[in-house]
Amino acid sequence: MTKKRFSSSSLQHHFWLGSKIVISFSIFLCVYALLRLHSQSKLQSSSEVRDAAAAVFVRRSTEPFSGNPKISFLFLARRNLPLDFLWQSFFQNADAGNFSIYIHSTPGFVFDESTTRCSFFYGRQLSMSVQVAWGESSMIEAEQLLLRAALLDPANQHFVLLSDSCVPLYNFSYTYNYVTSSSKSFVDSFLDVKEGRYNPKMSPTIPKAKWRKGSQWITLIRKHAEVAVADDIVFPVFQRYCKRRPALDLKEMQTPRQVLQKEHNCIPDEHYMQTLLAMSELEGEVERRTLTYTLWNHSTNEMEIKGWHPITFEYANASPKDIKHIKGINHIYYDTEYRTEWCRSNSTSVPCFLFARKFSRGAAMRLLSEGVVGSFDAASLLS
């Protein structure tokens, strides 16, 4: 049998060939890893923020509390709070020991003398925040961050979530007594039977029988706030299966209705808290209504994008008569359940709404000038 012999140059050639293959493969792995890191950067970043906040919450949320309960006002802002002058009037005559303020804004935005006219907002932005997009699960992440931050103060016993276009309809004293006299949360919640937002892939983690819909603008008691921040079961399912359908180009579609029927259009913040409390068997501890009034555009054309958003109150439709109408509402009818929710707080009949949205700056100025919230000097806005 003839033995093969390799020359020195042949061995050297094979060595360099093998080295090139190893180096090329290593470069490929590095590039692949970088691409993976880039594609997951948003999710990883928000996950790190959420985990860091959760760690602090676990250490400090169990501190004992005694004394007057605080209402924690949680503002979910796109950047600044344009109606700050109205909230300055709302908080200025309040006892500082009866409330706290937390603001989730775009990462890096700071509330100080140069960015807000409300001194109560100074420095109240969260140190950790996420980039929020409407109709995405990042909205829920922002809400959870607000709740976690507020839960660090044992005195915070009630948690009111507000948008940057919300206005108070009453003074602080009335609002405080209304909220703190109730032992329940106020969460608009009803059966969602008309729209195809429930994705069967959510089952069995989220059974269809527990699927709920309602307003994002909630008021929670401390027990329910703790349930929300401790959740690591329902939220991951929402992240995966509850997503907003991309806007449709109707001009390019011949049968838009068929497309709508095939795709789920799930808005996470309109379902999450309602479904979570239902799954936690806590609906008996909830007034199933929101404290924030919204006037929706009931378009006859289901395909109109503007029909998805609430009407904005301008100066003209924020008259005393308009506000009196909102304050006079004492019940809400839910047609999917054939249920009339008479507005009560601890069995006492009360107006349904303490807040309203969406209000423009002009409408908010009119509320102040009409004395709805407090005294107002219009010249102060020009200084």
Coordinates of N, CA, C and O in Angstrom, one line a residue, residues 65-212:
F65 N -48.0 51.3 56.4 CA -48.6 52.7 56.2 C -49.6 53.0 57.2 O -50.5 52.1 57.6
S66 N -49.6 54.2 57.8 CA -50.7 54.7 58.6 C -50.7 56.2 58.4 O -49.7 56.9 58.2
G67 N -51.9 56.7 58.5 CA -52.1 58.2 58.2 C -53.1 58.5 57.1 O -53.8 57.6 56.7
N68 N -53.1 59.7 56.7 CA -54.0 60.1 55.6 C -53.6 59.4 54.3 O -52.4 59.5 53.9
P69 N -54.5 58.9 53.5 CA -54.1 58.3 52.2 C -53.9 59.4 51.2 O -54.5 60.4 51.2
K70 N -52.9 59.1 50.3 CA -52.7 60.0 49.2 C -53.3 59.5 47.9 O -53.4 58.3 47.7
I71 N -53.7 60.5 47.1 CA -54.0 60.1 45.7 C -52.8 60.3 44.9 O -52.2 61.4 44.9
S72 N -52.4 59.3 44.1 CA -51.2 59.5 43.2 C -51.7 59.8 41.8 O -52.4 59.0 41.2
F73 N -51.4 61.0 41.3 CA -51.8 61.4 40.0 C -50.7 61.0 39.0 O -49.6 61.5 39.1
L74 N -51.0 60.1 38.1 CA -50.1 59.5 37.2 C -50.3 60.0 35.8 O -51.3 59.7 35.2
F75 N -49.4 60.9 35.3 CA -49.6 61.5 34.0 C -48.8 60.8 33.0 O -47.6 60.6 33.1
L76 N -49.5 60.4 31.9 CA -48.9 59.7 30.8 C -48.8 60.7 29.6 O -49.8 61.1 29.0
A77 N -47.6 61.3 29.5 CA -47.4 62.4 28.5 C -46.6 62.0 27.3 O -45.7 61.2 27.4
R78 N -46.9 62.6 26.2 CA -46.1 62.4 25.0 C -44.8 63.1 25.1 O -43.7 62.6 24.7
R79 N -44.8 64.3 25.7 CA -43.6 65.1 26.0 C -43.8 66.0 27.2 O -43.6 65.6 28.3
N80 N -44.4 67.2 26.9 CA -44.7 68.1 28.1 C -46.2 67.9 28.4 O -46.9 67.0 27.9
L81 N -46.7 68.7 29.4 CA -48.1 68.7 29.8 C -48.6 70.1 29.4 O -48.5 71.0 30.2
P82 N -49.3 70.2 28.2 CA -49.7 71.5 27.7 C -50.8 72.2 28.6 O -50.9 73.4 28.4
L83 N -51.5 71.5 29.4 CA -52.5 72.1 30.3 C -52.0 72.3 31.7 O -52.8 72.3 32.6
D84 N -50.7 72.5 31.8 CA -50.1 72.7 33.1 C -50.6 73.8 33.9 O -50.7 73.7 35.2
F85 N -51.0 74.9 33.3 CA -51.5 76.1 34.0 C -52.8 75.7 34.7 O -53.1 76.3 35.8
L86 N -53.6 74.8 34.1 CA -54.9 74.4 34.8 C -54.6 73.6 36.0 O -55.2 73.7 37.1
W87 N -53.6 72.6 35.9 CA -53.3 71.8 37.0 C -52.6 72.5 38.1 O -52.7 72.2 39.3
Q88 N -51.9 73.6 37.8 CA -51.3 74.5 38.8 C -52.4 75.0 39.7 O -52.3 75.1 40.9
S89 N -53.5 75.5 39.1 CA -54.7 76.0 39.8 C -55.3 74.9 40.6 O -55.8 75.1 41.7
F90 N -55.4 73.7 40.1 CA -56.0 72.6 40.7 C -55.3 72.2 42.0 O -55.9 71.9 43.1
F91 N -53.9 72.1 42.0 CA -53.2 71.6 43.1 C -52.8 72.7 44.1 O -52.4 72.4 45.2
Q92 N -52.9 74.0 43.7 CA -52.3 75.0 44.6 C -53.0 75.2 45.9 O -52.3 75.6 46.9
N93 N -54.3 74.9 46.0 CA -54.9 75.0 47.3 C -55.1 73.6 48.0 O -55.8 73.5 49.0
A94 N -54.4 72.6 47.5 CA -54.5 71.3 48.1 C -53.5 71.1 49.2 O -52.4 71.7 49.2
D95 N -53.8 70.2 50.1 CA -52.8 69.8 51.2 C -51.8 68.9 50.5 O -52.1 67.9 50.0
A96 N -50.5 69.3 50.6 CA -49.4 68.6 50.0 C -49.3 67.1 50.5 O -48.8 66.3 49.8
G97 N -49.9 66.9 51.7 CA -49.8 65.5 52.2 C -50.9 64.6 51.7 O -51.0 63.5 52.0
N98 N -51.8 65.2 50.8 CA -52.9 64.4 50.3 C -52.7 63.9 48.8 O -53.6 63.2 48.3
F99 N -51.6 64.3 48.2 CA -51.4 63.9 46.8 C -49.9 63.7 46.5 O -49.1 64.3 47.2
S100 N -49.7 63.0 45.4 CA -48.4 62.9 44.9 C -48.5 62.9 43.3 O -49.6 62.6 42.8
I101 N -47.4 63.2 42.6 CA -47.5 63.3 41.2 C -46.3 62.6 40.6 O -45.2 62.7 41.0
Y102 N -46.6 61.8 39.5 CA -45.6 61.1 38.8 C -45.9 61.3 37.3 O -47.1 61.2 36.9
I103 N -44.9 61.5 36.5 CA -45.0 61.8 35.1 C -44.2 60.9 34.3 O -42.9 60.8 34.5
H104 N -44.8 60.2 33.3 CA -44.0 59.4 32.3 C -44.0 60.2 31.1 O -45.0 60.4 30.4
S105 N -42.8 60.6 30.7 CA -42.7 61.4 29.4 C -41.6 60.7 28.6 O -41.1 59.6 28.9
T106 N -41.4 61.3 27.4 CA -40.4 60.7 26.5 C -39.0 60.7 27.2 O -38.7 61.6 28.0
P107 N -38.2 59.6 27.0 CA -37.0 59.5 27.8 C -36.1 60.7 27.6 O -35.9 61.2 26.6
G108 N -35.6 61.2 28.8 CA -34.7 62.4 28.8 C -35.4 63.7 29.0 O -34.7 64.7 29.3
F109 N -36.7 63.8 28.9 CA -37.4 65.1 29.1 C -37.5 65.4 30.6 O -37.9 64.5 31.4
V110 N -37.2 66.6 30.9 CA -37.2 67.1 32.3 C -38.2 68.2 32.5 O -38.3 69.1 31.7
F111 N -39.0 68.1 33.6 CA -39.9 69.1 34.0 C -39.3 70.1 35.0 O -39.0 69.7 36.1
D112 N -39.1 71.3 34.5 CA -38.5 72.3 35.4 C -39.1 73.7 35.0 O -40.0 73.8 34.2
E113 N -38.5 74.8 35.4 CA -39.0 76.1 35.2 C -39.0 76.4 33.7 O -39.8 77.3 33.3
S114 N -38.2 75.8 32.9 CA -38.1 76.1 31.5 C -39.1 75.3 30.6 O -39.3 75.6 29.5
T115 N -39.7 74.3 31.2 CA -40.5 73.4 30.4 C -42.0 73.3 30.9 O -42.8 72.7 30.2
T116 N -42.3 73.9 32.1 CA -43.7 73.8 32.6 C -44.0 75.0 33.4 O -43.1 75.6 34.1
R117 N -45.3 75.4 33.4 CA -45.7 76.5 34.2 C -46.3 76.0 35.5 O -46.8 76.8 36.4
C118 N -46.3 74.7 35.7 CA -46.8 74.2 37.0 C -45.7 73.7 37.9 O -44.9 72.8 37.6
S119 N -45.5 74.4 39.0 CA -44.4 74.1 39.9 C -44.6 72.7 40.5 O -43.6 72.2 41.0
F120 N -45.8 72.2 40.6 CA -46.0 70.9 41.2 C -45.4 69.8 40.3 O -45.3 68.6 40.7
F121 N -45.1 70.1 39.0 CA -44.6 69.1 38.1 C -43.0 69.1 38.1 O -42.4 68.2 37.5
Y122 N -42.4 70.1 38.8 CA -40.9 70.1 38.8 C -40.3 68.8 39.3 O -40.6 68.4 40.4
G123 N -39.5 68.2 38.4 CA -38.8 67.0 38.8 C -39.6 65.8 39.0 O -39.1 64.8 39.6
R124 N -40.8 65.8 38.6 CA -41.7 64.7 38.9 C -41.7 63.6 37.7 O -42.4 62.7 37.8
Q125 N -40.8 63.8 36.7 CA -40.7 62.8 35.7 C -40.0 61.6 36.2 O -39.2 61.7 37.1
L126 N -40.3 60.4 35.7 CA -39.7 59.2 36.1 C -38.3 59.2 35.6 O -37.9 59.7 34.6
S127 N -37.4 58.6 36.5 CA -36.0 58.5 36.1 C -35.8 57.4 35.0 O -34.8 57.4 34.2
M128 N -36.7 56.5 34.9 CA -36.7 55.4 33.9 C -38.0 55.5 33.1 O -39.1 55.6 33.7
S129 N -37.9 55.6 31.8 CA -39.1 55.6 31.0 C -38.8 54.9 29.6 O -37.7 54.6 29.3
V130 N -39.9 54.6 28.9 CA -39.7 53.9 27.6 C -40.3 54.8 26.5 O -41.2 55.6 26.8
Q131 N -39.9 54.6 25.3 CA -40.5 55.3 24.2 C -41.9 54.6 23.9 O -42.0 53.5 23.7
V132 N -42.9 55.5 24.0 CA -44.3 55.0 23.9 C -44.9 55.2 22.5 O -44.7 56.3 21.9
A133 N -45.6 54.3 22.0 CA -46.3 54.4 20.7 C -47.8 54.0 20.9 O -48.1 53.0 21.6
W134 N -48.7 54.8 20.4 CA -50.1 54.6 20.5 C -50.4 53.2 19.9 O -50.0 52.9 18.8
G135 N -51.3 52.4 20.6 CA -51.7 51.2 20.1 C -50.7 50.0 20.2 O -50.9 49.0 19.7
E136 N -49.6 50.2 21.0 CA -48.6 49.2 21.2 C -48.5 48.9 22.7 O -48.9 49.7 23.6
S137 N -47.9 47.8 23.0 CA -47.7 47.3 24.4 C -46.8 48.3 25.2 O -46.8 48.2 26.4
S138 N -46.1 49.1 24.5 CA -45.2 50.1 25.3 C -46.1 51.0 26.1 O -45.6 51.5 27.2
M139 N -47.4 51.2 25.8 CA -48.3 52.0 26.6 C -48.5 51.3 27.9 O -48.5 52.0 29.0
I140 N -48.6 50.0 27.9 CA -48.8 49.3 29.2 C -47.5 49.4 30.0 O -47.6 49.5 31.2
E141 N -46.4 49.2 29.4 CA -45.1 49.3 30.1 C -45.0 50.7 30.8 O -44.5 50.7 32.0
A142 N -45.4 51.7 30.1 CA -45.3 53.1 30.8 C -46.3 53.1 32.0 O -45.9 53.7 33.0
E143 N -47.4 52.6 31.9 CA -48.4 52.6 33.0 C -47.8 51.8 34.2 O -47.9 52.2 35.3
Q144 N -47.2 50.6 33.9 CA -46.6 49.8 34.9 C -45.4 50.6 35.6 O -45.3 50.5 36.8
L145 N -44.6 51.3 34.8 CA -43.6 52.1 35.4 C -44.1 53.2 36.4 O -43.5 53.4 37.4
L146 N -45.2 53.8 35.9 CA -45.8 54.8 36.8 C -46.3 54.2 38.1 O -46.1 54.8 39.2
L147 N -47.0 53.1 38.0 CA -47.5 52.4 39.2 C -46.4 52.0 40.1 O -46.5 52.1 41.3
R148 N -45.3 51.4 39.5 CA -44.2 50.9 40.4 C -43.6 52.1 41.1 O -43.3 52.0 42.3
A149 N -43.4 53.2 40.4 CA -42.8 54.4 41.1 C -43.7 54.9 42.2 O -43.2 55.2 43.3
A150 N -45.0 54.9 42.0 CA -45.9 55.4 43.0 C -46.1 54.5 44.2 O -46.3 54.9 45.3
L151 N -45.9 53.2 43.9 CA -46.1 52.2 45.0 C -44.9 52.3 46.0 O -45.0 51.7 47.1
L152 N -43.8 52.9 45.6 CA -42.7 53.0 46.6 C -43.1 53.9 47.8 O -42.4 53.8 48.8
D153 N -44.1 54.7 47.6 CA -44.6 55.5 48.8 C -45.8 54.8 49.4 O -46.8 54.8 48.8
P154 N -45.6 54.3 50.6 CA -46.8 53.6 51.2 C -48.0 54.4 51.4 O -49.1 53.9 51.5
A155 N -47.9 55.8 51.4 CA -49.0 56.6 51.6 C -49.9 56.7 50.4 O -51.1 57.0 50.5
N156 N -49.4 56.3 49.2 CA -50.2 56.3 48.0 C -51.1 55.1 48.0 O -50.7 54.0 47.9
Q157 N -52.4 55.4 48.2 CA -53.4 54.4 48.3 C -54.4 54.3 47.2 O -55.1 53.3 47.0
H158 N -54.4 55.4 46.4 CA -55.2 55.5 45.2 C -54.4 56.0 44.0 O -53.6 56.9 44.2
F159 N -54.6 55.5 42.8 CA -53.8 55.8 41.7 C -54.6 56.1 40.5 O -55.4 55.3 40.0
V160 N -54.5 57.4 40.1 CA -55.3 57.9 39.0 C -54.5 58.1 37.7 O -53.5 58.9 37.8
L161 N -54.8 57.4 36.7 CA -54.0 57.6 35.4 C -54.7 58.6 34.5 O -55.9 58.6 34.3
L162 N -53.9 59.6 34.1 CA -54.4 60.7 33.3 C -53.5 60.9 32.1 O -52.3 60.6 32.1
S163 N -54.1 61.5 31.0 CA -53.4 61.8 29.8 C -52.9 63.2 29.8 O -53.4 64.0 30.7
D164 N -52.2 63.6 28.9 CA -51.7 65.0 28.8 C -52.8 66.0 28.3 O -52.6 67.2 28.3
S165 N -54.0 65.4 28.0 CA -55.1 66.3 27.5 C -56.3 66.2 28.5 O -57.3 66.7 28.2
C166 N -56.0 65.6 29.7 CA -57.1 65.5 30.7 C -57.2 66.8 31.5 O -56.3 67.5 31.7
V167 N -58.5 67.1 31.9 CA -58.7 68.2 32.8 C -59.6 67.8 34.0 O -60.4 66.8 33.8
P168 N -59.4 68.4 35.1 CA -60.3 68.1 36.2 C -61.6 68.8 36.1 O -61.6 70.0 35.6
L169 N -62.7 68.2 36.5 CA -64.0 68.9 36.4 C -64.4 69.5 37.7 O -65.4 70.3 37.8
Y170 N -63.7 69.2 38.8 CA -64.1 69.7 40.1 C -62.8 70.2 40.8 O -61.7 69.9 40.3
N171 N -62.9 70.8 41.9 CA -61.7 71.2 42.7 C -61.1 70.0 43.4 O -61.6 68.9 43.4
F172 N -59.9 70.3 44.0 CA -59.1 69.1 44.6 C -59.9 68.5 45.7 O -59.9 67.3 45.9
S173 N -60.5 69.3 46.6 CA -61.2 68.8 47.8 C -62.3 67.8 47.4 O -62.4 66.7 48.0
Y174 N -63.1 68.2 46.4 CA -64.2 67.3 46.0 C -63.6 66.0 45.4 O -64.1 64.9 45.7
T175 N -62.6 66.2 44.6 CA -62.0 65.0 43.9 C -61.4 64.1 44.9 O -61.5 62.8 44.9
Y176 N -60.7 64.6 45.9 CA -60.0 63.8 47.0 C -61.1 63.0 47.8 O -60.9 61.8 48.0
N177 N -62.1 63.7 48.2 CA -63.1 63.0 49.0 C -63.9 61.9 48.2 O -64.2 60.9 48.7
Y178 N -64.1 62.2 46.9 CA -64.8 61.3 46.0 C -64.0 60.0 45.9 O -64.5 58.9 46.1
V179 N -62.7 60.1 45.6 CA -61.8 58.9 45.4 C -61.5 58.2 46.6 O -61.6 56.9 46.7
T180 N -61.1 58.9 47.7 CA -60.7 58.2 48.9 C -61.8 57.6 49.7 O -61.6 56.7 50.5
S181 N -63.0 58.0 49.4 CA -64.2 57.5 50.2 C -64.6 56.1 49.7 O -65.4 55.4 50.3
S182 N -64.0 55.7 48.5 CA -64.4 54.5 47.9 C -63.3 53.4 48.2 O -62.1 53.7 48.2
S183 N -63.7 52.2 48.5 CA -62.8 51.1 48.7 C -62.6 50.3 47.5 O -61.9 49.2 47.5
K184 N -63.1 50.8 46.3 CA -63.0 50.1 45.1 C -62.2 50.8 44.0 O -62.0 52.1 44.2
S185 N -61.7 50.1 43.1 CA -61.1 50.7 41.9 C -62.2 51.1 40.9 O -63.3 50.6 41.0
F186 N -61.9 52.1 40.1 CA -62.8 52.5 39.0 C -62.1 52.1 37.7 O -61.2 52.8 37.2
V187 N -62.6 51.1 37.1 CA -62.1 50.5 35.8 C -63.2 50.2 34.9 O -64.0 49.3 35.1
D188 N -63.3 51.0 33.8 CA -64.3 50.8 32.8 C -64.0 49.4 32.2 O -62.9 49.1 31.7
S189 N -65.0 48.5 32.2 CA -64.8 47.1 31.8 C -66.1 46.5 31.4 O -67.1 46.5 32.1
F190 N -66.1 45.9 30.2 CA -67.3 45.3 29.6 C -66.9 44.2 28.6 O -65.7 44.1 28.2
L191 N -67.8 43.3 28.3 CA -67.6 42.2 27.4 C -67.3 42.8 26.0 O -68.1 43.6 25.6
D192 N -66.4 42.2 25.3 CA -66.0 42.7 24.0 C -66.6 41.6 23.0 O -65.9 40.6 22.7
V193 N -67.8 41.8 22.5 CA -68.4 40.8 21.6 C -68.6 41.3 20.2 O -68.9 40.6 19.3
K194 N -68.4 42.6 20.0 CA -68.6 43.2 18.6 C -67.4 43.2 17.7 O -67.5 43.2 16.5
E195 N -66.2 43.3 18.3 CA -65.0 43.4 17.5 C -64.2 42.1 17.6 O -64.2 41.4 18.6
G196 N -63.4 41.8 16.6 CA -62.6 40.7 16.6 C -61.2 40.9 17.2 O -60.2 40.6 16.5
R197 N -61.1 41.5 18.3 CA -59.8 41.8 18.9 C -59.2 40.7 19.7 O -58.0 40.6 19.9
Y198 N -60.0 39.7 20.1 CA -59.5 38.6 20.9 C -58.8 37.6 19.9 O -59.5 37.2 18.9
N199 N -57.6 37.3 20.1 CA -56.9 36.3 19.3 C -56.9 35.0 19.9 O -56.4 34.8 21.1
P200 N -57.4 34.0 19.3 CA -57.5 32.6 19.9 C -56.2 32.1 20.3 O -56.1 31.2 21.2
K201 N -55.1 32.6 19.8 CA -53.8 32.2 20.2 C -53.4 32.6 21.7 O -52.5 32.1 22.2
M202 N -54.2 33.5 22.2 CA -54.1 33.9 23.6 C -54.5 32.7 24.6 O -54.0 32.7 25.7
S203 N -55.3 31.9 24.1 CA -55.8 30.8 24.9 C -54.7 29.7 25.0 O -54.0 29.5 24.0
P204 N -54.5 29.0 26.1 CA -55.4 29.0 27.3 C -55.0 30.0 28.4 O -55.6 30.1 29.4
T205 N -53.9 30.7 28.1 CA -53.4 31.6 29.2 C -54.5 32.7 29.5 O -54.8 33.0 30.6
I206 N -55.0 33.3 28.4 CA -56.1 34.2 28.6 C -57.4 33.6 27.9 O -57.5 33.6 26.7
P207 N -58.3 33.0 28.7 CA -59.5 32.5 28.1 C -60.4 33.5 27.6 O -60.5 34.7 28.1
K208 N -61.2 33.3 26.5 CA -62.0 34.3 25.9 C -63.1 34.8 26.9 O -63.5 35.9 26.8
A209 N -63.5 33.9 27.8 CA -64.5 34.3 28.8 C -64.1 35.4 29.7 O -64.9 36.1 30.3
K210 N -62.7 35.6 29.8 CA -62.2 36.6 30.7 C -61.7 37.9 29.9 O -61.2 38.8 30.5
W211 N -62.0 37.9 28.6 CA -61.5 39.0 27.8 C -62.5 40.2 28.0 O -63.7 40.1 27.9
R212 N -61.9 41.3 28.3 CA -62.7 42.5 28.5 C -62.1 43.7 27.7 O -61.0 43.7 27.2

